[in-house]
Amino acid sequence: MTTPEQAQRWVQRLHPYTERLNKKPELVVEGTLARMVGLTLEAVGCRAAIGSRCTIEAKSGRIIEAEVVGFAGTRLFLMPTTEVHGLEPDCRVIPTNNHSMAKVGFGLLGRILDGSGNPIDGKGPLKTDAFISLNGSPINPLTRKPIRESLDVGIRAINSILCVGRGQRLGLFAGTGVGKSILLGMMTKFTKADIVVVGLIGERGREVNEFVQKTLGEEGLKRTVLVVTPADSPPLMRVHGALMSTSIAEYFRNQGKDVLLLMDSLTRFAQAHREIALAIDEPPATKGYPPSVFAKLPHLVERAGNADHGGGSITAFYTVLAEGDDNNDPIADAARGVLDGHIVLSRALAESGHYPAIDIEASVSRVMPDIIKGEHMQLARELRRLYSLYQQNRDLISVGAYQPGSDARIDRAIEKNPAIVQFLQQDMDEAVDISRSIDELKRLLMS
């Protein structure tokens, strides 16, 4: 015979199941497409949360996916993820209550994905282990592992003068056509990292095949995941491409791997957010950028970096397009404030045939004092001093107004300048590791 105590225990055990059976199913209320203005679709008659997906059934039978990006009263603002040809008024809008997720797993290595995480390389379906949110989870800043190790990126000028720390986040600031994509490609091949995640966001479509064939090659692709959302993709897909790249990098970091994340470009990500925000009537603030854009930048960048103690790392490089070569552009200015350093590429250097066109006077690595000390730091400062001294007196030297012997420091800067210029240049197929970079720097300044 069952005692009251045993019966009570059985009731407690069965409670989760009986609660699930008694729970009323959620009703999916369909709506209709009321209006389309620019990039925005407006739906009425249905309810859905921000970030959730809806499907729109065109009269032709075509199914179009869209994401909820805002609401006003009973109206939902939707942003499509694909082309919207064929839509008409009063099309059915069906909330799915699904949110955008990233497929992750080691089966992604060597694959090329679009902004939705679908393969576009013709190599068959993906082999993934899990789904994770595109928005990630913040890490407590007090539990993050500090940046104390240097990372070899294979670029002499960076390894010696602008040392990169494992887990650092840097911006690559440049105008158009000064070699930032080539520099990213060199880092992809030469950096000492377990896994490389590359996000090509809003760039030219022709660059994708060139990047895979010329830059990565078969060997480089084996340890790389490439996420591609070209300039002709809808703005929502360009945003998702950046979030997808970061989510994939976070997954590998959580597996204890050292990840190199290269995103080209942070500016295109901001511009895509601007298109979405303006389409739902958010007022512009600075040069046409709404305030929400400047809130999204740190949210994206802060997801990179070191994990908790004992975990892996994400060392991230974000290219920032300086429109009109203006490094005080709102996005460039905001990016400098949230990144751990910036590398500036100079158009004047590029036009003179100096590659990589790194302006070492305008560039800085904020974690460099924490990862190198002693002789290396003194040598880096001495090279900067000589280079800057020559540039300050360049006009006088060029026209012959400077008399040798007038200033011993300038005399040494003139003597060392040809060797310094040669030291800062590097062929795109040549890798120079950290130890060799330091040895060459020492020979340059000690001779």
Coordinates of C-alpha atoms in Angstrom, one line a residue:
M1 CA 0.0 0.0 0.0
T2 CA 1.3 3.4 -0.9
T3 CA 1.9 5.8 2.0
P4 CA 1.0 9.5 1.7
E5 CA 4.7 10.4 1.7
Q6 CA 5.3 8.1 -1.3
A7 CA 2.3 9.5 -3.1
Q8 CA 3.6 13.1 -2.6
R9 CA 7.0 12.1 -3.9
W10 CA 5.4 10.7 -7.1
V11 CA 3.4 13.8 -7.6
Q12 CA 6.5 15.9 -7.3
R13 CA 8.3 13.7 -9.8
L14 CA 5.5 13.9 -12.3
H15 CA 4.9 17.6 -11.9
P16 CA 7.1 18.8 -14.8
Y17 CA 5.4 16.4 -17.2
T18 CA 1.8 17.2 -16.0
E19 CA 2.6 20.9 -16.2
R20 CA 3.8 20.5 -19.8
L21 CA 0.7 18.6 -20.7
N22 CA -1.6 21.1 -19.1
K23 CA 0.2 24.1 -20.6
K24 CA -1.8 25.8 -23.3
P25 CA -0.1 25.9 -26.7
E26 CA 1.0 29.4 -27.8
L27 CA -1.1 30.7 -30.7
V28 CA 0.7 32.0 -33.7
V29 CA -1.3 35.0 -34.9
E30 CA -0.9 35.7 -38.6
G31 CA -0.7 39.2 -39.9
T32 CA -0.7 41.0 -43.2
L33 CA 1.8 43.1 -45.0
A34 CA 0.5 46.6 -44.9
R35 CA 3.3 48.8 -46.4
M36 CA 6.8 48.8 -47.8
V37 CA 8.9 52.0 -47.5
G38 CA 12.4 51.8 -48.8
L39 CA 14.0 48.7 -47.2
T40 CA 11.4 48.4 -44.4
L41 CA 8.3 46.1 -44.4
E42 CA 5.4 47.0 -42.1
A43 CA 3.1 44.2 -40.9
V44 CA -0.1 44.6 -38.9
G45 CA -2.2 42.0 -37.0
C46 CA 0.6 39.9 -35.5
R47 CA 2.9 40.1 -32.5
A48 CA 6.6 39.2 -32.4
A49 CA 9.7 40.1 -30.4
I50 CA 12.6 42.2 -31.6
G51 CA 15.1 39.9 -33.3
S52 CA 12.7 37.1 -34.1
R53 CA 12.0 35.8 -37.6
C54 CA 8.8 36.0 -39.7
T55 CA 8.0 34.4 -43.0
I56 CA 6.1 36.3 -45.7
E57 CA 4.2 34.4 -48.3
A58 CA 4.0 36.2 -51.6
K59 CA 1.0 35.6 -53.8
S60 CA 3.3 33.8 -56.3
G61 CA 4.0 31.2 -53.6
R62 CA 7.5 32.5 -52.9
I63 CA 8.6 32.5 -49.2
I64 CA 10.6 35.5 -47.9
E65 CA 12.2 35.6 -44.5
A66 CA 12.4 38.8 -42.5
E67 CA 13.5 39.8 -39.0
V68 CA 11.7 42.1 -36.6
V69 CA 13.8 45.2 -36.1
G70 CA 11.3 47.6 -34.5
F71 CA 7.7 48.3 -33.8
A72 CA 5.3 51.2 -33.3
G73 CA 2.0 50.5 -31.6
T74 CA 0.5 47.5 -33.4
R75 CA 2.8 47.8 -36.4
L76 CA 5.9 45.6 -36.8
F77 CA 8.9 46.8 -38.7
L78 CA 10.6 43.9 -40.6
M79 CA 13.8 43.9 -42.5
P80 CA 14.1 41.2 -45.2
T81 CA 17.1 38.8 -45.4
T82 CA 16.7 38.3 -49.2
E83 CA 15.4 40.1 -52.3
V84 CA 11.7 41.1 -52.0
H85 CA 10.6 40.9 -55.6
G86 CA 7.1 39.6 -55.9
L87 CA 5.7 41.1 -52.7
E88 CA 2.3 42.7 -52.8
P89 CA 0.0 44.4 -50.2
D90 CA -1.8 42.0 -47.8
C91 CA 0.6 39.1 -48.1
R92 CA 0.5 36.8 -45.2
V93 CA 3.1 37.4 -42.4
I94 CA 3.6 34.5 -40.1
P95 CA 5.7 34.9 -36.9
T96 CA 8.0 31.9 -36.3
N97 CA 9.3 32.8 -32.8
N98 CA 12.7 31.7 -34.0
H99 CA 15.8 33.8 -33.6
S100 CA 18.9 33.9 -35.8
M101 CA 21.5 31.4 -34.7
A102 CA 25.0 30.4 -35.8
K103 CA 25.9 26.8 -36.6
V104 CA 29.2 26.0 -35.0
G105 CA 31.7 23.1 -34.9
F106 CA 35.1 22.0 -36.2
G107 CA 33.4 20.9 -39.4
L108 CA 33.3 24.6 -40.4
L109 CA 37.1 24.7 -41.0
G110 CA 37.8 25.1 -44.7
R111 CA 34.3 26.2 -45.5
I112 CA 32.9 29.5 -46.9
L113 CA 29.5 30.7 -45.5
D114 CA 27.0 33.4 -46.2
G115 CA 25.5 35.7 -43.6
S116 CA 22.9 33.1 -42.7
G117 CA 25.5 30.5 -42.0
N118 CA 24.8 28.5 -45.2
P119 CA 27.7 27.1 -47.3
I120 CA 28.3 28.7 -50.7
D121 CA 31.4 26.8 -51.6
G122 CA 29.7 23.8 -53.2
K123 CA 31.3 21.3 -50.8
G124 CA 28.0 19.9 -49.5
P125 CA 26.2 20.3 -46.2
L126 CA 27.9 21.5 -43.1
K127 CA 28.9 19.2 -40.3
T128 CA 28.3 21.1 -37.1
D129 CA 28.0 20.3 -33.4
A130 CA 25.7 23.0 -32.0
F131 CA 23.7 26.2 -32.5
I132 CA 24.6 29.4 -30.6
S133 CA 23.2 32.9 -30.5
L134 CA 24.4 35.5 -32.9
N135 CA 24.5 38.0 -30.1
G136 CA 26.9 36.1 -27.8
S137 CA 27.3 36.3 -24.0
P138 CA 29.3 39.1 -22.3
I139 CA 32.4 38.1 -20.3
N140 CA 32.9 39.6 -16.9
P141 CA 35.8 42.0 -17.4
L142 CA 37.2 41.1 -14.0
T143 CA 37.6 37.4 -15.0
R144 CA 39.2 38.0 -18.4
K145 CA 42.7 36.7 -18.7
P146 CA 45.1 39.7 -19.0
I147 CA 47.1 40.2 -22.2
R148 CA 50.6 39.2 -21.4
E149 CA 51.8 37.2 -24.4
S150 CA 52.9 38.6 -27.8
L151 CA 51.5 37.2 -31.0
D152 CA 53.6 36.6 -34.1
V153 CA 51.7 38.1 -37.1
G154 CA 54.6 37.6 -39.6
I155 CA 54.9 41.4 -40.4
R156 CA 58.3 42.9 -39.6
A157 CA 57.0 46.4 -38.9
I158 CA 54.3 45.2 -36.6
N159 CA 56.3 42.5 -34.8
S160 CA 59.1 45.0 -34.0
I161 CA 57.5 48.4 -33.6
L162 CA 53.7 47.7 -32.9
C163 CA 53.8 44.5 -31.0
V164 CA 50.4 42.7 -30.9
G165 CA 49.3 40.8 -27.8
R166 CA 47.4 37.6 -27.8
G167 CA 43.8 38.6 -27.2
Q168 CA 44.3 42.2 -28.4
R169 CA 41.8 44.1 -30.6
L170 CA 43.3 46.4 -33.2
G171 CA 41.9 48.6 -35.9
L172 CA 43.5 48.8 -39.4
F173 CA 42.7 52.4 -40.5
A174 CA 43.0 53.2 -44.2
G175 CA 41.4 54.9 -47.1
T176 CA 40.6 53.0 -50.3
G177 CA 43.3 51.4 -52.3
V178 CA 46.2 51.6 -49.9
G179 CA 46.7 47.9 -49.3
K180 CA 44.7 47.0 -46.2
S181 CA 43.2 43.9 -47.9
I182 CA 46.7 42.7 -48.9
L183 CA 48.0 43.3 -45.3
L184 CA 45.1 41.3 -43.9
G185 CA 45.9 38.5 -46.3
M186 CA 49.5 38.4 -45.1
M187 CA 48.3 38.2 -41.5
T188 CA 45.9 35.3 -42.5
K189 CA 48.8 33.3 -43.9
F190 CA 51.6 34.2 -41.4
T191 CA 50.0 34.6 -38.0
K192 CA 50.7 31.9 -35.4
A193 CA 47.1 31.0 -34.5
D194 CA 45.2 27.7 -34.2
I195 CA 42.2 28.9 -36.2
V196 CA 41.5 31.9 -38.5
V197 CA 38.0 33.4 -38.9
V198 CA 37.6 35.9 -41.7
G199 CA 34.6 38.1 -42.2
L200 CA 34.3 39.9 -45.5
I201 CA 31.5 42.4 -44.8
G202 CA 30.2 44.6 -47.5
E203 CA 33.2 44.4 -49.7
R204 CA 33.4 43.8 -53.4
G205 CA 32.2 40.4 -54.6
R206 CA 35.2 39.8 -56.8
E207 CA 37.6 39.9 -53.8
V208 CA 36.1 36.7 -52.3
N209 CA 37.5 34.3 -55.0
E210 CA 40.8 36.2 -55.1
F211 CA 41.1 36.0 -51.3
V212 CA 40.5 32.3 -51.4
Q213 CA 42.7 31.4 -54.3
K214 CA 45.5 33.9 -54.1
T215 CA 45.8 34.7 -50.4
L216 CA 44.7 31.6 -48.5
G217 CA 45.4 28.8 -50.9
E218 CA 44.5 25.2 -50.1
E219 CA 46.7 25.0 -47.1
G220 CA 45.6 28.3 -45.5
L221 CA 41.9 27.4 -46.1
K222 CA 42.2 24.2 -44.0
R223 CA 42.4 26.2 -40.7
T224 CA 40.1 29.1 -41.8
V225 CA 36.4 29.8 -41.7
L226 CA 35.3 32.4 -44.2
V227 CA 32.0 34.4 -43.8
V228 CA 31.1 36.4 -46.8
T229 CA 28.4 39.1 -47.2
P230 CA 29.3 41.2 -50.2
A231 CA 28.1 44.8 -50.9
D232 CA 25.0 43.7 -52.8
S233 CA 23.7 41.7 -49.8
P234 CA 20.7 43.2 -47.8
P235 CA 21.9 45.3 -44.9
L236 CA 20.6 42.8 -42.4
M237 CA 22.7 40.1 -43.9
R238 CA 25.8 42.3 -43.7
V239 CA 25.1 42.9 -40.0
H240 CA 24.6 39.1 -39.5
G241 CA 27.9 38.4 -41.3
A242 CA 29.8 40.4 -38.7
L243 CA 27.9 38.8 -35.9
M244 CA 28.3 35.3 -37.4
S245 CA 32.1 35.7 -37.7
T246 CA 32.3 36.8 -34.1
S247 CA 30.1 33.9 -32.9
I248 CA 32.1 31.3 -34.7
A249 CA 35.3 32.8 -33.2
E250 CA 33.8 32.7 -29.8
Y251 CA 32.9 29.0 -30.1
F252 CA 36.5 28.1 -31.0
R253 CA 37.8 30.3 -28.2
N254 CA 35.6 28.5 -25.7
Q255 CA 37.2 25.2 -27.0
G256 CA 40.5 26.6 -25.7
K257 CA 41.8 27.6 -29.2
D258 CA 43.8 30.7 -30.0
V259 CA 41.7 32.4 -32.8
L260 CA 42.7 35.2 -35.2
L261 CA 39.5 37.1 -36.2
L262 CA 39.9 39.4 -39.3
M263 CA 36.9 41.6 -40.2
D264 CA 36.9 43.7 -43.3
S265 CA 35.3 46.0 -42.6
L266 CA 33.9 47.5 -39.4
T267 CA 32.8 50.6 -41.4
R268 CA 30.6 48.5 -43.6
F269 CA 29.1 46.9 -40.6
A270 CA 28.3 50.4 -39.2
Q271 CA 26.9 51.5 -42.5
A272 CA 24.6 48.5 -42.7
H273 CA 23.3 49.4 -39.2
R274 CA 22.8 53.0 -40.4
E275 CA 20.6 51.8 -43.3
I276 CA 18.5 49.7 -41.0
A277 CA 18.1 52.4 -38.3
L278 CA 17.3 55.2 -40.8
A279 CA 14.7 52.9 -42.5
I280 CA 12.8 52.6 -39.2
D281 CA 12.9 56.4 -38.7
E282 CA 15.6 56.6 -36.1
P283 CA 16.9 60.2 -36.3
P284 CA 20.5 60.8 -37.6
A285 CA 23.0 62.3 -35.2
T286 CA 26.5 62.5 -36.4
K287 CA 27.1 62.8 -40.2
G288 CA 24.0 60.7 -40.9
Y289 CA 24.8 58.0 -38.3
P290 CA 22.0 57.4 -35.7
P291 CA 23.0 57.0 -32.0
S292 CA 22.3 53.2 -32.0
V293 CA 25.2 52.6 -34.5
F294 CA 27.7 53.9 -31.9
A295 CA 26.2 51.6 -29.3
K296 CA 26.6 48.6 -31.6
L297 CA 30.3 49.0 -32.2
P298 CA 31.5 48.3 -28.6
H299 CA 29.0 45.5 -28.3
L300 CA 30.6 43.8 -31.3
V301 CA 34.2 44.6 -30.4
E302 CA 34.0 43.6 -26.7
R303 CA 33.1 40.1 -27.7
A304 CA 36.6 39.5 -28.9
G305 CA 39.7 39.2 -26.6
N306 CA 40.8 36.7 -24.0
A307 CA 38.4 34.3 -22.4
D308 CA 38.3 33.6 -18.6
H309 CA 41.4 32.2 -17.1
G310 CA 42.3 28.9 -18.7
G311 CA 40.3 29.5 -21.9
G312 CA 41.4 30.5 -25.4
S313 CA 41.7 33.9 -27.0
I314 CA 40.4 35.9 -30.0
T315 CA 43.0 38.4 -31.4
A316 CA 40.9 40.6 -33.7
F317 CA 41.8 43.0 -36.5
Y318 CA 39.1 45.3 -37.8
T319 CA 39.6 47.3 -40.9
V320 CA 38.2 50.8 -40.6
L321 CA 37.6 52.7 -43.9
A322 CA 38.6 56.3 -43.5
E323 CA 36.3 58.0 -46.0
G324 CA 38.1 60.7 -47.9
D325 CA 41.3 59.7 -46.0
D326 CA 39.7 61.4 -42.9
N327 CA 40.9 59.6 -39.8
N328 CA 38.5 61.7 -37.8
D329 CA 35.5 60.2 -39.5
P330 CA 32.8 59.4 -36.9
I331 CA 33.2 55.6 -37.2
A332 CA 37.0 55.9 -37.2
D333 CA 36.9 58.1 -34.1
A334 CA 34.5 55.8 -32.3
A335 CA 36.5 52.7 -33.2
R336 CA 39.7 54.2 -31.8
G337 CA 38.0 54.7 -28.5
V338 CA 36.9 51.0 -28.1
L339 CA 40.0 49.2 -29.6
D340 CA 43.3 48.4 -28.0
G341 CA 45.3 50.1 -30.6
H342 CA 45.3 51.2 -34.2
I343 CA 47.5 50.7 -37.3
V344 CA 47.2 53.6 -39.8
L345 CA 48.0 53.0 -43.5
S346 CA 49.3 56.1 -45.3
R347 CA 48.3 56.9 -48.9
A348 CA 51.5 58.9 -49.4
L349 CA 53.6 55.9 -48.5
A350 CA 51.5 53.7 -50.8
E351 CA 51.8 56.1 -53.7
S352 CA 55.6 56.1 -53.2
G353 CA 55.7 52.3 -53.5
H354 CA 56.2 51.7 -49.8
Y355 CA 54.4 48.5 -48.7
P356 CA 53.0 47.7 -46.3
A357 CA 52.2 51.4 -46.1
I358 CA 52.2 51.5 -42.2
D359 CA 52.6 55.0 -40.8
I360 CA 54.5 54.2 -37.6
E361 CA 54.2 57.8 -36.3
A362 CA 50.4 57.6 -36.3
S363 CA 50.1 54.0 -35.2
V364 CA 50.1 52.7 -31.6
S365 CA 49.6 49.4 -29.7
R366 CA 48.2 50.1 -26.3
V367 CA 49.3 46.8 -24.8
M368 CA 52.9 46.9 -26.1
P369 CA 54.4 48.0 -22.7
D370 CA 52.7 45.0 -21.0
I371 CA 54.1 42.3 -23.4
I372 CA 57.6 43.5 -24.2
K373 CA 60.2 45.1 -21.9
G374 CA 63.9 45.9 -21.7
E375 CA 66.0 46.1 -24.8
H376 CA 63.3 45.5 -27.3
M377 CA 61.2 48.4 -26.0
Q378 CA 64.3 50.7 -26.1
L379 CA 65.1 49.7 -29.7
A380 CA 61.5 50.3 -30.8
R381 CA 61.4 53.8 -29.2
E382 CA 64.8 54.6 -30.8
L383 CA 63.6 53.7 -34.3
R384 CA 60.4 55.7 -33.8
R385 CA 62.5 58.7 -32.6
L386 CA 64.8 58.6 -35.6
Y387 CA 62.0 58.1 -38.1
S388 CA 60.0 61.0 -36.6
L389 CA 63.0 63.3 -36.5
Y390 CA 63.8 62.7 -40.2
Q391 CA 60.1 63.4 -41.2
Q392 CA 60.0 66.6 -39.2
N393 CA 63.1 67.9 -41.0
R394 CA 62.5 66.3 -44.3
D395 CA 61.7 69.6 -46.2
L396 CA 64.9 71.2 -45.0
I397 CA 67.0 68.2 -45.9
S398 CA 65.4 67.9 -49.3
V399 CA 66.2 71.4 -50.4
G400 CA 69.7 71.4 -48.9
A401 CA 68.9 73.9 -46.2
Y402 CA 70.1 71.7 -43.4
Q403 CA 73.9 71.8 -42.9
P404 CA 75.4 68.4 -41.7
G405 CA 77.0 68.7 -38.3
S406 CA 74.4 71.2 -37.0
D407 CA 72.6 68.6 -34.9
A408 CA 74.0 65.2 -34.1
R409 CA 70.5 63.6 -33.7
I410 CA 69.4 64.8 -37.1
D411 CA 72.7 63.6 -38.6
R412 CA 72.0 60.1 -37.2
A413 CA 68.4 60.2 -38.5
I414 CA 69.7 61.1 -42.0
E415 CA 72.3 58.3 -41.9
K416 CA 69.8 55.6 -40.7
N417 CA 66.8 56.7 -42.8
P418 CA 67.5 54.5 -45.9
A419 CA 68.0 51.4 -43.8
I420 CA 64.8 52.2 -41.7
V421 CA 62.7 52.6 -44.8
Q422 CA 64.0 49.3 -46.2
F423 CA 63.4 47.7 -42.8
L424 CA 59.7 48.8 -42.7
Q425 CA 59.0 47.4 -46.2
Q426 CA 58.2 43.7 -46.8
D427 CA 57.2 41.6 -49.8
M428 CA 53.7 40.2 -49.6
D429 CA 55.0 36.6 -49.9
E430 CA 57.6 37.0 -47.2
A431 CA 57.0 36.1 -43.5
V432 CA 59.2 37.6 -40.8
D433 CA 58.8 36.1 -37.3
I434 CA 59.2 38.0 -34.1
S435 CA 62.8 36.8 -33.2
R436 CA 64.0 37.7 -36.7
S437 CA 62.3 41.0 -36.6
I438 CA 64.0 41.9 -33.3
D439 CA 67.4 40.7 -34.5
E440 CA 67.1 42.8 -37.7
L441 CA 66.0 45.8 -35.6
K442 CA 69.0 45.4 -33.3
R443 CA 71.5 45.2 -36.2
L444 CA 69.9 48.3 -37.8
L445 CA 70.3 50.5 -34.7
M446 CA 73.5 49.0 -33.3
S447 CA 75.5 49.3 -36.5

